[in-house]
Short mmCIF file of C-alpha atoms and ligand atoms in Angstrom, two decimals:
data_model
loop_
_atom_site.label_atom_id
_atom_site.label_comp_id
_atom_site.label_asym_id
_atom_site.label_seq_id
_atom_site.Cartn_x
_atom_site.Cartn_y
_atom_site.Cartn_z
CA UNK A 1000 -13.21 67.68 35.57
CA UNK A 1001 -14.65 66.14 32.36
CA UNK A 1002 -17.97 66.75 30.81
CA UNK A 1003 -17.34 64.11 28.17
CA UNK A 1004 -20.28 61.77 27.65
CA UNK A 1005 -18.02 58.87 26.60
CA UNK A 1006 -14.68 57.56 27.72
CA UNK A 1007 -12.52 57.88 24.72
CA UNK A 1008 -10.01 55.17 25.46
CA UNK A 1009 -8.50 54.86 22.01
CA UNK A 1010 -4.77 55.54 21.62
CA UNK A 1011 -5.45 59.16 20.67
CA UNK A 1012 -7.26 61.45 20.65
CA UNK A 1013 -7.65 61.08 24.36
CA UNK A 1014 -10.18 62.50 26.87
CA UNK A 1015 -10.17 66.21 26.93
CA UNK A 1016 -10.47 68.14 30.32
CA UNK A 1017 -13.20 70.73 30.69
CA UNK A 1018 -10.70 73.51 31.25
CA UNK A 1019 -9.10 72.73 27.90
CA UNK A 1020 -12.52 72.83 26.14
CA UNK A 1021 -13.21 76.15 27.98
CA UNK A 1022 -9.98 77.64 26.81
CA UNK A 1023 -10.63 76.41 23.25
CA UNK A 1024 -14.05 78.02 23.35
CA UNK A 1025 -12.60 81.47 24.14
CA UNK A 1026 -13.18 84.23 21.62
CA UNK A 1027 -11.24 83.84 18.39
CA UNK A 1028 -8.97 86.79 18.06
CA UNK A 1029 -6.68 88.05 15.30
CA UNK A 1030 -3.44 86.14 15.19
CA UNK A 1031 -1.65 89.43 15.51
CA UNK A 1032 -3.66 90.67 18.53
CA UNK A 1033 -1.15 91.17 21.34
CA UNK A 1034 -3.46 89.19 23.66
CA UNK A 1035 -3.20 86.10 21.28
CA UNK A 1036 0.51 86.74 20.58
CA UNK A 1037 1.20 86.54 24.36
CA UNK A 1038 -0.56 83.14 24.56
CA UNK A 1039 1.24 81.74 21.45
CA UNK A 1040 4.55 82.86 22.91
CA UNK A 1041 3.64 81.14 26.15
CA UNK A 1042 2.89 77.86 24.43
CA UNK A 1043 6.27 77.97 22.70
CA UNK A 1044 7.94 78.49 26.05
CA UNK A 1045 5.94 75.64 27.55
CA UNK A 1046 6.90 73.35 24.66
CA UNK A 1047 10.52 74.28 25.22
CA UNK A 1048 10.03 73.32 28.86
CA UNK A 1049 8.46 70.07 28.09
CA UNK A 1050 11.29 68.97 25.83
CA UNK A 1051 13.89 70.74 28.04
CA UNK A 1052 15.79 72.19 25.05
CA UNK A 1053 17.60 75.31 24.25
CA UNK A 1054 17.27 74.56 20.59
CA UNK A 1055 14.32 75.69 18.51
CA UNK A 1056 10.84 74.47 19.08
CA UNK A 1057 7.97 74.70 16.64
CA UNK A 1058 4.22 74.69 17.28
CA UNK A 1059 2.31 74.60 13.98
CA UNK A 1060 -1.11 73.63 12.71
CA UNK A 1061 -1.14 70.02 11.39
CA UNK A 1062 -1.27 66.57 12.76
CA UNK A 1063 1.64 64.44 13.94
CA UNK A 1064 2.48 63.50 10.39
CA UNK A 1065 3.35 67.03 9.52
CA UNK A 1066 5.87 67.05 12.41
CA UNK A 1067 7.33 63.73 11.00
CA UNK A 1068 7.59 65.46 7.58
CA UNK A 1069 9.30 68.58 9.14
CA UNK A 1070 11.80 66.40 10.89
CA UNK A 1071 12.78 64.53 7.61
CA UNK A 1072 12.76 67.32 5.11
CA UNK A 1073 14.87 69.68 7.25
CA UNK A 1074 17.61 67.34 7.98
CA UNK A 1075 18.05 64.68 5.16
CA UNK A 1076 18.74 65.73 1.56
CA UNK A 1077 17.66 63.86 -1.53
CA UNK A 1078 19.94 60.91 -2.08
CA UNK A 1079 21.13 60.75 1.58
CA UNK A 1080 20.40 57.73 3.68
CA UNK A 1081 17.89 57.25 6.43
CA UNK A 1082 17.59 54.23 8.65
CA UNK A 1083 14.04 53.56 9.90
CA UNK A 1084 13.83 51.48 13.10
CA UNK A 1085 10.27 50.22 13.04
CA UNK A 1086 8.11 48.62 15.77
CA UNK A 1087 5.00 48.72 13.68
CA UNK A 1088 2.72 50.73 11.49
CA UNK A 1089 3.92 54.13 12.53
CA UNK A 1090 7.53 53.35 12.38
CA UNK A 1091 6.87 52.16 8.77
CA UNK A 1092 5.33 55.53 7.97
CA UNK A 1093 8.75 57.05 7.78
CA UNK A 1094 9.67 54.68 4.88
CA UNK A 1095 7.16 56.23 2.54
CA UNK A 1096 7.81 59.66 3.90
CA UNK A 1097 11.55 59.40 3.19
CA UNK A 1098 10.93 57.90 -0.24
CA UNK A 1099 8.50 60.71 -1.07
CA UNK A 1100 11.50 63.08 -0.83
CA UNK A 1101 14.03 60.87 -2.80
CA UNK A 1102 15.84 59.79 0.42
CA UNK A 1103 17.49 56.42 0.38
CA UNK A 1104 15.56 54.51 3.04
CA UNK A 1105 16.68 51.34 4.69
CA UNK A 1106 14.50 49.74 7.41
CA UNK A 1107 14.98 47.36 10.35
CA UNK A 1108 11.46 46.06 11.15
CA UNK A 1109 10.77 44.11 14.26
CA UNK A 1110 8.17 41.31 14.24
CA UNK A 1111 5.02 43.01 15.67
CA UNK A 1112 5.25 42.89 19.38
CA UNK A 1113 9.03 42.81 19.53
CA UNK A 1114 11.77 45.40 19.57
CA UNK A 1115 14.65 45.86 17.11
CA UNK A 1116 17.75 45.09 19.02
CA UNK A 1117 20.47 47.62 19.44
CA UNK A 1118 22.97 45.06 18.01
CA UNK A 1119 20.96 44.93 14.76
CA UNK A 1120 20.99 48.72 14.61
CA UNK A 1121 24.72 48.86 15.31
CA UNK A 1122 25.36 46.29 12.45
CA UNK A 1123 23.12 48.07 9.94
CA UNK A 1124 24.66 51.44 10.71
CA UNK A 1125 28.15 50.05 10.22
CA UNK A 1126 27.16 49.15 6.59
CA UNK A 1127 27.06 52.70 5.38
CA UNK A 1128 26.74 56.37 6.18
CA UNK A 1129 23.35 57.23 7.48
CA UNK A 1130 22.30 60.79 8.02
CA UNK A 1131 19.60 59.99 10.44
CA UNK A 1132 17.73 57.22 12.26
CA UNK A 1133 14.06 57.45 13.09
CA UNK A 1134 12.79 55.71 16.18
CA UNK A 1135 9.15 55.58 17.34
CA UNK A 1136 9.06 56.07 21.02
CA UNK A 1137 5.75 54.15 21.45
CA UNK A 1138 4.32 52.54 18.29
CA UNK A 1139 0.64 52.96 18.47
CA UNK A 1140 -0.10 49.85 16.31
CA UNK A 1141 1.77 47.33 18.61
CA UNK A 1142 2.11 49.00 22.04
CA UNK A 1143 5.91 48.57 21.77
CA UNK A 1144 8.21 51.12 23.25
CA UNK A 1145 11.75 52.06 22.17
CA UNK A 1146 14.44 51.84 24.79
CA UNK A 1147 16.20 55.17 24.19
CA UNK A 1148 18.92 54.41 26.80
CA UNK A 1149 19.97 51.39 24.67
CA UNK A 1150 19.39 52.71 21.23
CA UNK A 1151 20.61 56.25 21.33
CA UNK A 1152 24.25 55.51 22.09
CA UNK A 1153 24.44 53.08 19.25
CA UNK A 1154 23.03 55.65 16.79
CA UNK A 1155 25.31 58.37 18.12
CA UNK A 1156 28.39 56.16 17.86
CA UNK A 1157 27.81 56.12 14.12
CA UNK A 1158 27.33 59.87 13.94
CA UNK A 1159 23.70 59.82 12.74
CA UNK A 1160 20.92 62.15 13.95
CA UNK A 1161 18.42 60.73 16.39
CA UNK A 1162 14.85 61.54 15.36
CA UNK A 1163 12.27 60.52 17.96
CA UNK A 1164 8.59 60.19 17.02
CA UNK A 1165 6.90 61.02 20.29
CA UNK A 1166 3.35 61.17 18.93
CA UNK A 1167 2.17 58.50 21.32
CA UNK A 1168 4.72 59.37 24.03
CA UNK A 1169 5.65 63.00 24.66
CA UNK A 1170 4.90 64.16 28.24
CA UNK A 1171 4.21 60.52 29.26
CA UNK A 1172 7.66 59.06 28.48
CA UNK A 1173 11.10 60.35 29.11
CA UNK A 1174 12.19 62.62 26.21
CA UNK A 1175 14.54 65.11 27.76
CA UNK A 1176 16.58 66.84 25.15
CA UNK A 1177 19.14 68.07 27.76
CA UNK A 1178 19.82 64.60 28.87
CA UNK A 1179 22.51 62.17 27.81
CA UNK A 1180 21.17 58.74 27.03
CA UNK A 1181 23.37 55.82 27.84
CA UNK A 1182 26.58 57.89 27.89
CA UNK A 1183 28.13 61.34 27.33
CA UNK A 1184 27.10 63.28 24.32
CA UNK A 1185 24.15 60.98 23.44
CA UNK A 1186 21.37 63.43 23.03
CA UNK A 1187 18.10 63.43 21.19
CA UNK A 1188 18.38 65.62 18.13
CA UNK A 1189 14.70 65.94 17.16
CA UNK A 1190 11.55 65.10 19.11
CA UNK A 1191 8.18 65.49 17.51
CA UNK A 1192 4.60 65.00 18.70
CA UNK A 1193 1.00 65.84 18.16
CA UNK A 1194 -1.46 67.59 20.54
CA UNK A 1195 -3.96 64.75 20.77
CA UNK A 1196 -2.27 61.92 22.68
CA UNK A 1197 -0.46 62.15 25.99
CA UNK A 1198 -0.78 65.93 25.96
CA UNK A 1199 -4.51 65.52 25.99
CA UNK A 1200 -5.50 68.41 23.70
CA UNK A 1201 -7.78 67.88 20.63
CA UNK A 1202 -6.00 66.95 17.43
CA UNK A 1203 -4.66 69.58 15.07
CA UNK A 1204 -1.26 70.78 16.42
CA UNK A 1205 2.16 69.52 15.69
CA UNK A 1206 4.97 70.19 18.23
CA UNK A 1207 8.54 69.67 17.26
CA UNK A 1208 11.92 70.43 18.73
CA UNK A 1209 15.35 70.63 17.06
CA UNK A 1210 18.60 70.73 18.97
CA UNK A 1211 21.68 72.57 17.64
CA UNK A 1212 22.92 69.39 15.75
CA UNK A 1213 19.68 69.20 13.97
CA UNK A 1214 19.62 72.88 13.15
CA UNK A 1215 23.18 72.55 11.76
CA UNK A 1216 21.83 69.78 9.47
CA UNK A 1217 19.23 72.29 8.13
CA UNK A 1218 21.93 74.99 7.77
CA UNK A 1219 24.04 72.62 5.63
CA UNK A 1220 21.13 72.21 3.21
CA UNK A 1221 20.89 74.97 0.60
CA UNK A 1222 17.22 74.39 0.09
CA UNK A 1223 14.68 71.94 1.24
CA UNK A 1224 11.78 70.47 -0.76
CA UNK A 1225 9.16 72.25 1.41
CA UNK A 1226 7.48 75.51 2.04
CA UNK A 1227 5.04 75.12 4.98
CA UNK A 1228 7.38 72.55 6.50
CA UNK A 1229 10.64 74.48 5.98
CA UNK A 1230 11.76 75.44 9.51
CA UNK A 1231 13.41 78.52 8.12
CA UNK A 1232 9.91 79.97 7.42
CA UNK A 1233 9.00 79.26 11.05
CA UNK A 1234 12.04 80.18 13.08
CA UNK A 1235 11.29 83.97 12.83
CA UNK A 1236 7.70 83.34 14.01
CA UNK A 1237 8.72 81.11 16.89
CA UNK A 1238 11.19 83.77 18.04
CA UNK A 1239 8.57 86.53 17.62
CA UNK A 1240 5.01 85.17 17.38
CA UNK A 1241 3.71 88.60 16.41
CA UNK A 1242 5.14 87.97 12.95
CA UNK A 1243 3.16 86.21 10.26
CA UNK A 1244 4.04 83.23 8.15
CA UNK A 1245 0.85 81.18 8.10
CA UNK A 1246 -2.16 81.72 10.23
CA UNK A 1247 -1.88 79.83 13.52
CA UNK A 1248 -4.73 77.60 14.79
CA UNK A 1249 -5.73 80.35 17.27
CA UNK A 1250 -8.30 78.29 19.29
CA UNK A 1251 -6.08 75.21 19.35
CA UNK A 1252 -3.21 77.36 20.74
CA UNK A 1253 -5.50 78.39 23.58
CA UNK A 1254 -6.26 74.78 24.22
CA UNK A 1255 -2.57 73.84 24.09
CA UNK A 1256 -1.69 76.54 26.65
CA UNK A 1257 -4.10 75.02 29.04
CA UNK A 1258 -3.14 71.43 28.21
CA UNK A 1259 0.58 72.17 28.74
CA UNK A 1260 -0.19 73.98 31.94
CA UNK A 1261 -1.82 70.74 33.25
CA UNK A 1262 1.20 68.79 32.07
CA UNK A 1263 3.73 71.09 33.68
CA UNK A 1264 1.72 71.40 36.92
CA UNK A 1265 1.66 67.62 37.29
CA UNK A 1266 5.37 67.60 36.34
CA UNK A 1267 6.91 65.40 33.65
CA UNK A 1268 8.45 63.00 36.20
CA UNK A 1269 5.17 62.34 37.99
CA UNK A 1270 3.42 62.03 34.61
CA UNK A 1271 5.92 59.39 33.51
CA UNK A 1272 5.41 57.45 36.76
CA UNK A 1273 1.68 57.70 36.48
CA UNK A 1274 1.76 56.33 32.86
CA UNK A 1275 4.00 53.42 33.85
CA UNK A 1276 1.47 52.52 36.67
CA UNK A 1277 -1.47 52.89 34.24
CA UNK A 1278 0.16 50.64 31.60
CA UNK A 1279 0.97 47.92 34.13
CA UNK A 1280 -2.40 48.09 35.79
CA UNK A 1281 -4.35 47.80 32.55
CA UNK A 1282 -2.23 44.92 31.20
CA UNK A 1283 -2.09 42.94 34.43
CA UNK A 1284 -5.83 43.30 35.11
CA UNK A 1285 -6.79 42.28 31.60
CA UNK A 1286 -4.51 39.25 31.94
CA UNK A 1287 -6.94 38.04 34.61
CA UNK A 1288 -9.49 37.72 31.84
CA UNK A 1289 -7.07 35.70 29.72
CA UNK A 1290 -6.30 38.69 27.59
CA UNK A 1291 -2.66 39.03 26.66
CA UNK A 1292 -0.89 42.17 25.55
CA UNK A 1293 0.93 41.75 22.24
CA UNK A 1294 4.05 43.35 23.79
CA UNK A 1295 5.68 41.62 26.72
CA UNK A 1296 6.10 43.67 29.98
CA UNK A 1297 9.72 44.37 29.16
CA UNK A 1298 9.05 46.20 25.86
CA UNK A 1299 5.45 47.43 26.54
CA UNK A 1300 4.67 51.17 26.12
CA UNK A 1301 3.10 52.93 29.12
CA UNK A 1302 0.70 54.88 26.96
CA UNK A 1303 -1.36 52.19 25.08
CA UNK A 1304 -1.69 48.54 24.86
CA UNK A 1305 -2.60 46.20 22.04
CA UNK A 1306 -4.58 43.38 23.67
CA UNK A 1307 -5.09 40.04 21.90
CA UNK A 1308 -8.60 38.57 22.10
CA UNK A 1309 -9.07 35.20 23.79
CA UNK A 1310 -10.45 32.49 21.44
CA UNK A 1311 -14.02 33.14 20.31
CA UNK A 1312 -14.31 36.89 20.93
CA UNK A 1313 -15.52 38.81 17.94
CA UNK A 1314 -13.86 42.15 17.64
CA UNK A 1315 -16.85 44.12 16.18
CA UNK A 1316 -19.35 42.61 18.69
CA UNK A 1317 -17.03 43.28 21.66
CA UNK A 1318 -16.21 46.93 20.79
CA UNK A 1319 -19.83 47.71 19.94
CA UNK A 1320 -20.89 46.38 23.33
CA UNK A 1321 -18.16 48.45 24.93
CA UNK A 1322 -19.34 51.57 22.98
CA UNK A 1323 -22.91 50.86 24.29
CA UNK A 1324 -21.48 51.08 27.78
CA UNK A 1325 -19.88 54.45 26.83
CA UNK A 1326 -16.28 53.31 26.35
CA UNK A 1327 -14.63 53.64 22.96
CA UNK A 1328 -11.80 51.32 22.14
CA UNK A 1329 -9.78 50.90 18.90
CA UNK A 1330 -9.47 48.04 16.58
CA UNK A 1331 -6.08 46.86 15.50
CA UNK A 1332 -4.21 47.53 12.34
CA UNK A 1333 -2.83 45.38 9.43
CA UNK A 1334 -2.69 41.60 10.16
CA UNK A 1335 -3.90 42.10 13.72
CA UNK A 1336 -7.31 43.50 12.54
CA UNK A 1337 -10.01 41.54 14.24
CA UNK A 1338 -7.54 39.73 16.43
CA UNK A 1339 -6.77 42.43 19.00
CA UNK A 1340 -8.04 45.74 20.23
CA UNK A 1341 -6.12 48.76 21.41
CA UNK A 1342 -6.71 50.74 24.54
CA UNK A 1343 -5.13 54.11 25.31
CA UNK A 1344 -4.13 54.82 28.88
CA UNK A 1345 -2.57 58.17 28.48
CA UNK A 1346 -3.00 61.91 28.85
CA UNK A 1347 -5.60 63.11 31.19
CA UNK A 1348 -7.39 59.82 31.54
CA UNK A 1349 -7.63 58.77 35.15
CA UNK A 1350 -7.25 55.63 37.25
CA UNK A 1351 -10.95 55.72 37.87
CA UNK A 1352 -11.77 55.76 34.23
CA UNK A 1353 -9.36 52.90 33.43
CA UNK A 1354 -10.67 50.82 36.32
CA UNK A 1355 -14.22 51.35 35.03
CA UNK A 1356 -13.04 50.13 31.58
CA UNK A 1357 -11.55 47.08 33.07
CA UNK A 1358 -14.90 46.29 34.80
CA UNK A 1359 -16.82 46.93 31.64
CA UNK A 1360 -14.48 44.78 29.59
CA UNK A 1361 -15.03 41.91 32.07
CA UNK A 1362 -18.78 42.33 32.02
CA UNK A 1363 -18.77 42.42 28.23
CA UNK A 1364 -16.81 39.17 28.05
CA UNK A 1365 -19.25 37.56 30.52
CA UNK A 1366 -22.12 38.74 28.40
CA UNK A 1367 -20.39 37.09 25.41
CA UNK A 1368 -20.37 33.85 27.21
CA UNK A 1369 -16.90 33.79 28.73
CA UNK A 1370 -16.56 33.41 32.45
CA UNK A 1371 -14.15 35.93 33.78
CA UNK A 1372 -13.48 37.18 37.33
CA UNK A 1373 -14.23 40.91 37.38
CA UNK A 1374 -13.46 41.48 41.02
CA UNK A 1375 -10.12 39.78 40.81
CA UNK A 1376 -9.25 42.00 37.84
CA UNK A 1377 -10.31 45.07 39.90
CA UNK A 1378 -8.10 43.87 42.77
CA UNK A 1379 -5.12 43.49 40.53
CA UNK A 1380 -5.81 46.92 38.87
CA UNK A 1381 -5.96 48.57 42.33
CA UNK A 1382 -2.80 47.00 43.62
CA UNK A 1383 -0.86 48.12 40.53
CA UNK A 1384 -2.24 51.65 40.69
CA UNK A 1385 -2.06 52.34 44.42
CA UNK A 1386 1.39 54.05 44.30
CA UNK A 1387 -0.13 56.86 42.31
CA UNK A 1388 -2.94 59.18 43.21
CA UNK A 1389 -4.80 60.73 40.34
C1 LIG B 1926 3.50 56.93 16.91
C2 LIG B 1926 2.71 57.82 15.96
N1 LIG B 1926 3.29 58.49 15.08
C3 LIG B 1926 2.73 59.16 14.11
C4 LIG B 1926 1.35 59.30 14.05
C5 LIG B 1926 0.66 60.12 13.02
O1 LIG B 1926 0.09 61.17 13.67
P1 LIG B 1926 -1.21 61.91 13.05
O2 LIG B 1926 -2.21 60.87 12.86
O3 LIG B 1926 -1.53 62.93 14.09
O4 LIG B 1926 -0.77 62.52 11.87
C6 LIG B 1926 0.64 58.61 14.97
C7 LIG B 1926 -0.84 58.57 14.96
O5 LIG B 1926 -1.53 57.86 15.58
C8 LIG B 1926 1.32 57.74 15.94
O6 LIG B 1926 0.63 57.08 16.84
#
């Protein structure tokens, strides 16, 4: 159930369910109150379940970027090398982040809409000793996904840590830290995310998991250039949330407990299948209007799409008309600004909501003077979605 007045179909934050709002509106208690401590402890267990890890997980106040920072500062020392595999704006964020801490950063940047090939990663890693490689599971600027099955074995072959940015992916794409990707021993070392995307909780919490290899990397560093982001300040809290390091975001933790309950009740596997169907249905139905996704079907993320406008559609006019109908879409970033819009199809958004958006998009295009077939688009949407019940 959702009491939201608008359909927030941007690629995060995503629509929030009533039960999450209700949890969030519960009375604010002391962070040391045993009733709160029990809930905090539960969210840490739920996070562990989501990532399926026996390493350490962290749930801290901050946005996804703080989780990116925690990943970097706790594993890569000043002067060590990081390879950034970038499929867009958010991949690129790791460049500045690494540089801010004196890390030697190299980057493999795909043309927007394409993937970096595993062969290019292999070649680059052969050139030197890299401590870690960052990959963005779904880049929110381009709607391009990273194929972990293809990329993780290459990174592991060269002995680097695999750091996965799951901000636009976690709980909607496969990020199983107990799984071997593309061969024995090829595990994800760090997965990080934020609360506001596929998890469907309001923004403000960072979730991050370290496996033993990543924890060993921290142990090998005498000190790290961080205080709030030093995992050694958080491990005692995560193991016993009645202890204090920095005040947890009490009401967001309530919300996260309910958000992760919804995730785990649905089950990660069903959630992954649902998102794949959502992605396909949105892209295929919009194609009926002559709207192409920037990413081809082979590399497209299931959580959001970056959709190129047909000739003659003005971005601001189109999105304002959609907002008038109650549906909020995002513009695009960098050189795609004005040329494409982004639509999120993740978290607790439903097939009904997405179908409604497809109808409204068609109606808006018709109002703008194009002639598109809304019923055909709905037909395509329904046939893509029919294997999932939401
Ligand atoms: C893939 C990805 N990584 C990182 C971030 C940064 O997260 P935040 O804005 O929560 O700091 C975002 C935000 O949209 C993202 O989509």
